[in-house]
Structure formats: C-alpha cells, structure tokens
PDB file of C-alpha atoms in Angstrom:
ATOM      1  CA  MET H   1      -7.788 -34.455  16.059  1.00 91.00           C
ATOM      2  CA  ARG H   2      -8.754 -36.970  13.420  1.00 91.00           C
ATOM      3  CA  ILE H   3      -7.741 -37.853   9.877  1.00 90.00           C
ATOM      4  CA  LEU H   4     -10.579 -39.221   7.746  1.00 90.00           C
ATOM      5  CA  ARG H   5     -11.260 -39.956   3.969  1.00 91.00           C
ATOM      6  CA  ASN H   6     -13.869 -37.962   2.531  1.00 88.00           C
ATOM      7  CA  ALA H   7     -15.472 -36.657   5.685  1.00 87.00           C
ATOM      8  CA  ASP H   8     -18.229 -34.219   5.947  1.00 84.00           C
ATOM      9  CA  TYR H   9     -19.803 -32.078   8.962  1.00 82.00           C
ATOM     10  CA  ASP H  10     -21.772 -34.124  11.142  1.00 82.00           C
ATOM     11  CA  TYR H  11     -25.158 -32.261  11.064  1.00 79.00           C
ATOM     12  CA  ALA H  12     -27.355 -34.886  12.302  1.00 79.00           C
ATOM     13  CA  TYR H  13     -25.213 -35.521  15.550  1.00 80.00           C
ATOM     14  CA  ASN H  14     -25.569 -32.048  16.350  1.00 78.00           C
ATOM     15  CA  ASN H  15     -29.211 -31.650  15.588  1.00 76.00           C
ATOM     16  CA  VAL H  16     -28.550 -29.308  12.740  1.00 77.00           C
ATOM     17  CA  SER H  17     -30.924 -28.834   9.831  1.00 71.00           C
ATOM     18  CA  GLU H  18     -32.700 -26.081   7.869  1.00 63.00           C
ATOM     19  CA  THR H  19     -35.866 -27.130   9.549  1.00 60.00           C
ATOM     20  CA  ASN H  20     -34.898 -26.367  13.115  1.00 56.00           C
ATOM     21  CA  GLY H  21     -34.151 -22.816  12.735  1.00 49.00           C
ATOM     22  CA  TYR H  22     -30.859 -22.817  10.728  1.00 55.00           C
ATOM     23  CA  THR H  23     -30.718 -21.352   7.115  1.00 59.00           C
ATOM     24  CA  LYS H  24     -28.068 -21.974   4.577  1.00 62.00           C
ATOM     25  CA  TRP H  25     -25.686 -19.155   4.148  1.00 65.00           C
ATOM     26  CA  TYR H  26     -23.096 -20.822   1.802  1.00 66.00           C
ATOM     27  CA  ASP H  27     -23.944 -20.732  -1.632  1.00 71.00           C
ATOM     28  CA  TRP H  28     -21.415 -23.198  -3.229  1.00 73.00           C
ATOM     29  CA  ASN H  29     -22.565 -22.364  -7.044  1.00 80.00           C
ATOM     30  CA  ILE H  30     -21.522 -18.399  -6.358  1.00 82.00           C
ATOM     31  CA  VAL H  31     -18.318 -19.463  -4.329  1.00 82.00           C
ATOM     32  CA  LYS H  32     -17.197 -21.841  -6.980  1.00 85.00           C
ATOM     33  CA  LYS H  33     -17.857 -19.299  -9.788  1.00 90.00           C
ATOM     34  CA  HIS H  34     -15.984 -16.548  -8.004  1.00 90.00           C
ATOM     35  CA  THR H  35     -12.983 -18.854  -7.129  1.00 88.00           C
ATOM     36  CA  ARG H  36     -12.686 -20.146 -10.793  1.00 91.00           C
ATOM     37  CA  ILE H  37     -12.353 -16.410 -11.760  1.00 93.00           C
ATOM     38  CA  ILE H  38      -9.905 -15.756  -9.047  1.00 92.00           C
ATOM     39  CA  ASN H  39      -7.969 -18.837 -10.060  1.00 89.00           C
ATOM     40  CA  ILE H  40      -7.745 -17.774 -13.760  1.00 93.00           C
ATOM     41  CA  ILE H  41      -6.475 -14.278 -12.649  1.00 93.00           C
ATOM     42  CA  ILE H  42      -3.932 -15.494 -10.276  1.00 90.00           C
ATOM     43  CA  THR H  43      -2.632 -18.000 -12.917  1.00 90.00           C
ATOM     44  CA  ILE H  44      -2.380 -15.265 -15.483  1.00 93.00           C
ATOM     45  CA  ILE H  45      -0.530 -12.980 -13.109  1.00 90.00           C
ATOM     46  CA  LEU H  46       1.767 -15.813 -12.155  1.00 87.00           C
ATOM     47  CA  VAL H  47       2.627 -16.666 -15.582  1.00 89.00           C
ATOM     48  CA  ILE H  48       3.431 -13.003 -16.470  1.00 91.00           C
ATOM     49  CA  VAL H  49       5.576 -12.571 -13.271  1.00 85.00           C
ATOM     50  CA  ALA H  50       7.453 -15.797 -14.228  1.00 82.00           C
ATOM     51  CA  PHE H  51       7.860 -14.922 -18.051  1.00 86.00           C
ATOM     52  CA  SER H  52       9.270 -11.519 -16.638  1.00 85.00           C
ATOM     53  CA  PHE H  53      11.740 -12.943 -14.436  1.00 81.00           C
ATOM     54  CA  ARG H  54      12.826 -15.864 -16.605  1.00 80.00           C
ATOM     55  CA  GLN H  55      16.366 -14.093 -17.481  1.00 80.00           C
ATOM     56  CA  SER H  56      17.001 -13.432 -13.843  1.00 78.00           C
ATOM     57  CA  LEU H  57      16.222 -17.184 -13.020  1.00 76.00           C
ATOM     58  CA  ARG H  58      18.513 -18.432 -15.836  1.00 79.00           C
ATOM     59  CA  ASP H  59      21.334 -16.380 -14.439  1.00 81.00           C
ATOM     60  CA  ILE H  60      21.145 -17.754 -11.020  1.00 80.00           C
ATOM     61  CA  LEU H  61      19.876 -21.333 -11.698  1.00 81.00           C
ATOM     62  CA  ASP H  62      20.898 -24.267 -14.099  1.00 85.00           C
ATOM     63  CA  ILE H  63      18.031 -26.148 -15.562  1.00 84.00           C
ATOM     64  CA  THR H  64      18.745 -29.200 -13.178  1.00 88.00           C
ATOM     65  CA  SER H  65      18.654 -26.802  -9.902  1.00 86.00           C
ATOM     66  CA  PHE H  66      15.288 -25.307 -11.358  1.00 84.00           C
ATOM     67  CA  LEU H  67      13.549 -28.386 -11.774  1.00 88.00           C
ATOM     68  CA  PHE H  68      14.798 -29.707  -8.250  1.00 90.00           C
ATOM     69  CA  ILE H  69      13.437 -26.502  -6.684  1.00 89.00           C
ATOM     70  CA  ILE H  70      10.014 -26.706  -8.612  1.00 89.00           C
ATOM     71  CA  LEU H  71       9.479 -30.456  -7.792  1.00 93.00           C
ATOM     72  CA  GLY H  72      11.030 -30.215  -4.264  1.00 93.00           C
ATOM     73  CA  GLY H  73       8.784 -27.087  -3.490  1.00 92.00           C
ATOM     74  CA  ILE H  74       5.701 -28.628  -4.646  1.00 93.00           C
ATOM     75  CA  LEU H  75       6.548 -32.004  -2.630  1.00 94.00           C
ATOM     76  CA  PHE H  76       7.372 -29.771   0.543  1.00 94.00           C
ATOM     77  CA  TRP H  77       4.113 -27.700   0.030  1.00 93.00           C
ATOM     78  CA  LEU H  78       2.157 -30.975  -0.184  1.00 91.00           C
ATOM     79  CA  ALA H  79       3.705 -32.927   2.598  1.00 91.00           C
ATOM     80  CA  VAL H  80       4.605 -30.173   5.133  1.00 94.00           C
ATOM     81  CA  ILE H  81       2.772 -26.753   4.482  1.00 94.00           C
ATOM     82  CA  THR H  82      -0.764 -28.145   3.499  1.00 93.00           C
ATOM     83  CA  PRO H  83      -1.208 -30.204   6.773  1.00 92.00           C
ATOM     84  CA  ILE H  84      -0.024 -27.531   8.894  1.00 95.00           C
ATOM     85  CA  HIS H  85      -2.189 -24.973   7.001  1.00 96.00           C
ATOM     86  CA  GLU H  86      -5.246 -27.139   7.550  1.00 95.00           C
ATOM     87  CA  ILE H  87      -4.438 -27.579  11.454  1.00 96.00           C
ATOM     88  CA  LEU H  88      -3.948 -23.796  11.670  1.00 97.00           C
ATOM     89  CA  HIS H  89      -7.537 -23.568  10.470  1.00 96.00           C
ATOM     90  CA  LEU H  90      -8.727 -25.710  13.356  1.00 96.00           C
ATOM     91  CA  ILE H  91      -6.839 -23.771  16.176  1.00 96.00           C
ATOM     92  CA  PRO H  92      -9.130 -20.963  16.429  1.00 95.00           C
ATOM     93  CA  LEU H  93     -12.262 -22.907  15.842  1.00 93.00           C
ATOM     94  CA  SER H  94     -11.567 -25.414  18.491  1.00 94.00           C
ATOM     95  CA  LYS H  95     -10.090 -22.605  20.972  1.00 93.00           C
ATOM     96  CA  GLY H  96      -6.590 -24.456  20.830  1.00 92.00           C
ATOM     97  CA  VAL H  97      -8.001 -28.017  21.743  1.00 92.00           C
ATOM     98  CA  LEU H  98      -7.437 -30.437  18.900  1.00 93.00           C
ATOM     99  CA  ASP H  99      -9.975 -32.887  19.926  1.00 93.00           C
ATOM    100  CA  ASN H 100     -12.129 -35.361  18.200  1.00 92.00           C
ATOM    101  CA  LYS H 101     -14.575 -32.415  16.804  1.00 91.00           C
ATOM    102  CA  CYS H 102     -11.379 -31.529  14.850  1.00 94.00           C
ATOM    103  CA  ILE H 103     -11.183 -33.435  11.467  1.00 92.00           C
ATOM    104  CA  ILE H 104      -8.693 -33.258   8.632  1.00 93.00           C
ATOM    105  CA  THR H 105     -10.464 -34.669   5.840  1.00 91.00           C
ATOM    106  CA  VAL H 106      -8.661 -36.087   2.562  1.00 91.00           C
ATOM    107  CA  GLY H 107     -10.343 -36.751  -0.566  1.00 85.00           C
ATOM    108  CA  HIS H 108     -10.988 -35.709  -4.221  1.00 80.00           C
ATOM    109  CA  GLY H 109      -7.511 -34.170  -4.535  1.00 79.00           C
ATOM    110  CA  THR H 110      -8.130 -31.909  -1.610  1.00 82.00           C
ATOM    111  CA  VAL H 111      -7.257 -31.699   1.964  1.00 88.00           C
ATOM    112  CA  SER H 112      -9.463 -29.686   4.267  1.00 90.00           C
ATOM    113  CA  ALA H 113     -10.304 -28.937   7.854  1.00 92.00           C
ATOM    114  CA  ILE H 114     -13.494 -29.547   9.516  1.00 91.00           C
ATOM    115  CA  TYR H 115     -14.671 -28.645  12.813  1.00 92.00           C
ATOM    116  CA  ASN H 116     -17.641 -30.402  14.152  1.00 90.00           C
ATOM    117  CA  GLY H 117     -18.699 -27.705  16.782  1.00 88.00           C
ATOM    118  CA  TYR H 118     -20.285 -24.393  16.854  1.00 86.00           C
ATOM    119  CA  THR H 119     -18.189 -21.261  16.492  1.00 88.00           C
ATOM    120  CA  ASN H 120     -18.871 -17.530  16.109  1.00 88.00           C
ATOM    121  CA  LEU H 121     -17.924 -15.084  13.396  1.00 89.00           C
ATOM    122  CA  TYR H 122     -14.704 -13.831  15.191  1.00 92.00           C
ATOM    123  CA  GLN H 123     -13.470 -17.613  15.392  1.00 92.00           C
ATOM    124  CA  GLN H 124     -14.582 -18.195  11.627  1.00 91.00           C
ATOM    125  CA  LEU H 125     -12.581 -15.168  10.505  1.00 94.00           C
ATOM    126  CA  ILE H 126      -9.405 -15.975  12.514  1.00 96.00           C
ATOM    127  CA  SER H 127      -9.644 -19.497  11.270  1.00 96.00           C
ATOM    128  CA  LEU H 128      -9.824 -18.666   7.504  1.00 95.00           C
ATOM    129  CA  ILE H 129      -7.072 -16.009   7.708  1.00 97.00           C
ATOM    130  CA  LEU H 130      -4.471 -17.490  10.214  1.00 97.00           C
ATOM    131  CA  PRO H 131      -2.628 -19.977   7.933  1.00 97.00           C
ATOM    132  CA  PHE H 132      -2.069 -17.384   5.133  1.00 97.00           C
ATOM    133  CA  THR H 133      -0.921 -14.830   7.493  1.00 97.00           C
ATOM    134  CA  ALA H 134       1.405 -17.336   9.518  1.00 97.00           C
ATOM    135  CA  PHE H 135       3.050 -18.612   6.239  1.00 97.00           C
ATOM    136  CA  LEU H 136       3.064 -15.099   4.769  1.00 96.00           C
ATOM    137  CA  VAL H 137       5.067 -14.045   7.798  1.00 97.00           C
ATOM    138  CA  LEU H 138       7.402 -17.148   8.283  1.00 97.00           C
ATOM    139  CA  LEU H 139       8.173 -17.583   4.565  1.00 96.00           C
ATOM    140  CA  GLY H 140       8.301 -13.792   3.910  1.00 95.00           C
ATOM    141  CA  LEU H 141      11.169 -13.300   6.721  1.00 97.00           C
ATOM    142  CA  GLY H 142      12.751 -16.223   5.231  1.00 96.00           C
ATOM    143  CA  ALA H 143      12.720 -14.568   1.847  1.00 93.00           C
ATOM    144  CA  ILE H 144      13.843 -11.239   3.303  1.00 96.00           C
ATOM    145  CA  PHE H 145      16.868 -12.643   5.269  1.00 96.00           C
ATOM    146  CA  THR H 146      18.257 -15.086   2.613  1.00 94.00           C
ATOM    147  CA  THR H 147      19.985 -14.499  -0.714  1.00 89.00           C
ATOM    148  CA  GLY H 148      20.529 -16.230  -3.919  1.00 85.00           C
ATOM    149  CA  VAL H 149      18.960 -19.829  -4.249  1.00 86.00           C
ATOM    150  CA  ILE H 150      17.641 -20.070  -0.790  1.00 91.00           C
ATOM    151  CA  LYS H 151      15.659 -16.714  -1.204  1.00 90.00           C
ATOM    152  CA  ILE H 152      14.068 -18.169  -4.415  1.00 89.00           C
ATOM    153  CA  VAL H 153      13.090 -21.395  -2.579  1.00 92.00           C
ATOM    154  CA  PHE H 154      11.433 -18.880   0.145  1.00 93.00           C
ATOM    155  CA  LEU H 155       9.617 -17.002  -2.648  1.00 91.00           C
ATOM    156  CA  TYR H 156       8.442 -20.051  -4.556  1.00 91.00           C
ATOM    157  CA  LEU H 157       7.095 -21.536  -1.178  1.00 94.00           C
ATOM    158  CA  LEU H 158       5.537 -18.276  -0.348  1.00 94.00           C
ATOM    159  CA  ILE H 159       3.878 -18.210  -3.847  1.00 92.00           C
ATOM    160  CA  LEU H 160       2.517 -21.967  -3.491  1.00 92.00           C
ATOM    161  CA  SER H 161       1.309 -21.163   0.077  1.00 93.00           C
ATOM    162  CA  SER H 162      -0.463 -17.925  -1.054  1.00 91.00           C
ATOM    163  CA  PHE H 163      -1.872 -19.800  -4.139  1.00 89.00           C
ATOM    164  CA  GLY H 164      -3.162 -22.408  -1.562  1.00 89.00           C
ATOM    165  CA  SER H 165      -4.867 -19.731   0.372  1.00 93.00           C
ATOM    166  CA  TYR H 166      -6.821 -17.809  -2.113  1.00 92.00           C
ATOM    167  CA  THR H 167     -10.091 -19.501  -1.411  1.00 90.00           C
ATOM    168  CA  ASP H 168      -9.611 -18.870   2.323  1.00 93.00           C
ATOM    169  CA  ILE H 169      -8.931 -15.325   1.691  1.00 94.00           C
ATOM    170  CA  TYR H 170     -12.188 -15.291  -0.497  1.00 93.00           C
ATOM    171  CA  MET H 171     -14.322 -16.927   2.112  1.00 91.00           C
ATOM    172  CA  PHE H 172     -12.845 -14.490   4.751  1.00 94.00           C
ATOM    173  CA  PHE H 173     -14.576 -11.564   2.902  1.00 92.00           C
ATOM    174  CA  TYR H 174     -17.633 -13.732   1.826  1.00 88.00           C
ATOM    175  CA  SER H 175     -18.059 -14.554   5.614  1.00 88.00           C
ATOM    176  CA  MET H 176     -17.734 -10.892   6.618  1.00 90.00           C
ATOM    177  CA  LYS H 177     -20.600 -10.157   4.202  1.00 88.00           C
ATOM    178  CA  HIS H 178     -22.768 -13.011   4.786  1.00 84.00           C
ATOM    179  CA  ILE H 179     -22.526 -13.814   8.487  1.00 84.00           C
ATOM    180  CA  GLY H 180     -23.927 -11.665  11.212  1.00 82.00           C
ATOM    181  CA  LYS H 181     -21.826 -10.578  14.155  1.00 81.00           C
ATOM    182  CA  ASN H 182     -23.965 -12.474  16.617  1.00 78.00           C
ATOM    183  CA  ASP H 183     -24.553 -15.564  14.416  1.00 79.00           C
ATOM    184  CA  ILE H 184     -23.478 -19.019  15.836  1.00 79.00           C
ATOM    185  CA  VAL H 185     -21.842 -20.716  12.952  1.00 83.00           C
ATOM    186  CA  PHE H 186     -21.696 -24.647  12.345  1.00 81.00           C
ATOM    187  CA  GLY H 187     -20.170 -25.964   9.222  1.00 72.00           C
ATOM    188  CA  LEU H 188     -22.298 -24.356   6.350  1.00 67.00           C
ATOM    189  CA  TYR H 189     -24.974 -23.104   8.552  1.00 70.00           C
ATOM    190  CA  LYS H 190     -25.888 -20.032  10.982  1.00 68.00           C
ATOM    191  CA  LYS H 191     -28.487 -19.555  13.462  1.00 63.00           C
ATOM    192  CA  GLU H 192     -30.998 -16.903  12.724  1.00 58.00           C
ATOM    193  CA  ASN H 193     -31.915 -14.480  15.747  1.00 50.00           C
TER     194      ASN H 193
END
C-alpha cells in the first residue's frame, strides 16, 4: 500500500481508455449535485437534533468538557477513523492483499482510497459499504454499552463517521443502478459486454 499526494487512477498503465472498449459510467456532475443536496439535508438534520438535545448536553457537560469532546472527536476522526476508513475500502477491492495497487491519496482537503486494478460489482459494493458498516457496529456497540460522557463521545464519533460515509452510501446505490452484474470495474470505467 502506498500513500501519495493527489494520486489518480493509472489508466495508461492498465491500457484503459474510452477508445478500447470502456465507457464512462460515473457522471461527476450528477454525483456532485446529489451529494451537495444530501450534505445540506444531513447538516439541517444534525442542527435540529443538536438544538433539540442542547439542554440534555448542558446537564451532563460543562463548556470546557463539551469543547474538549468536539475538538478531540474531530482530531480522532481525522487521525484515526479516516485512515482506517480508507484502508477498509481497499480490503475488498484487493481481496485482502494491500499491495502497490492500493493507494491512499491525500490532497485538496480529502483523503481517498484508489485501487489500480480491476474489480467486479460485488467487490465495489462491499468496498463502498464496509467502512460505514464496520464503524456503525463498533461505535454503535460502544454507545450502547457505555453511559454518561463516554456514551456522548461514542455517539459523536458515530455521527462524524456516518457524516464522512454519506458519499460512500450514495455511491453504493449509484453503483447498483449504473454497474451491471457482470461488468468489470476499473476506477471510473466499466467494460461493455
């Protein structure tokens, strides 16, 4: 596995182009439009929920503890959850072998996983949903089996993790609709049968 800055799929090395039988299935303009709308909806819901529970939080936490949880949670999410999230994307794509085809790319305020190899729809779908599911289970269990401030920390990390996964969940359904069961997927392209 490699960590690179502003990496992209290696289409040329793998002889992938639209002229040799591959067609583009991923329309970034549509995806960007949909994810912006989803982002606005999620933000509104989070603000309403936070506003609804503000008194409960005041009863449990003082302002210093609250700020510590907010800032500490964001740092933990960025430093620990996000890298693990991206590695979890690569595991199904690479069939568990994190070799040089597996790349974590950092740039323009994002961290993403790239797999420079061919995969199928099943691997693609598992790759998209695995990080969300893994953190939902781990952080959800943490929230269920703890109380007080620790429960709030787990719930906050669960919210951050879920917020970081909404594009993956969207792409899960987008892929189900736009990729055929027998298509071979490489990056943004699929093979026409």
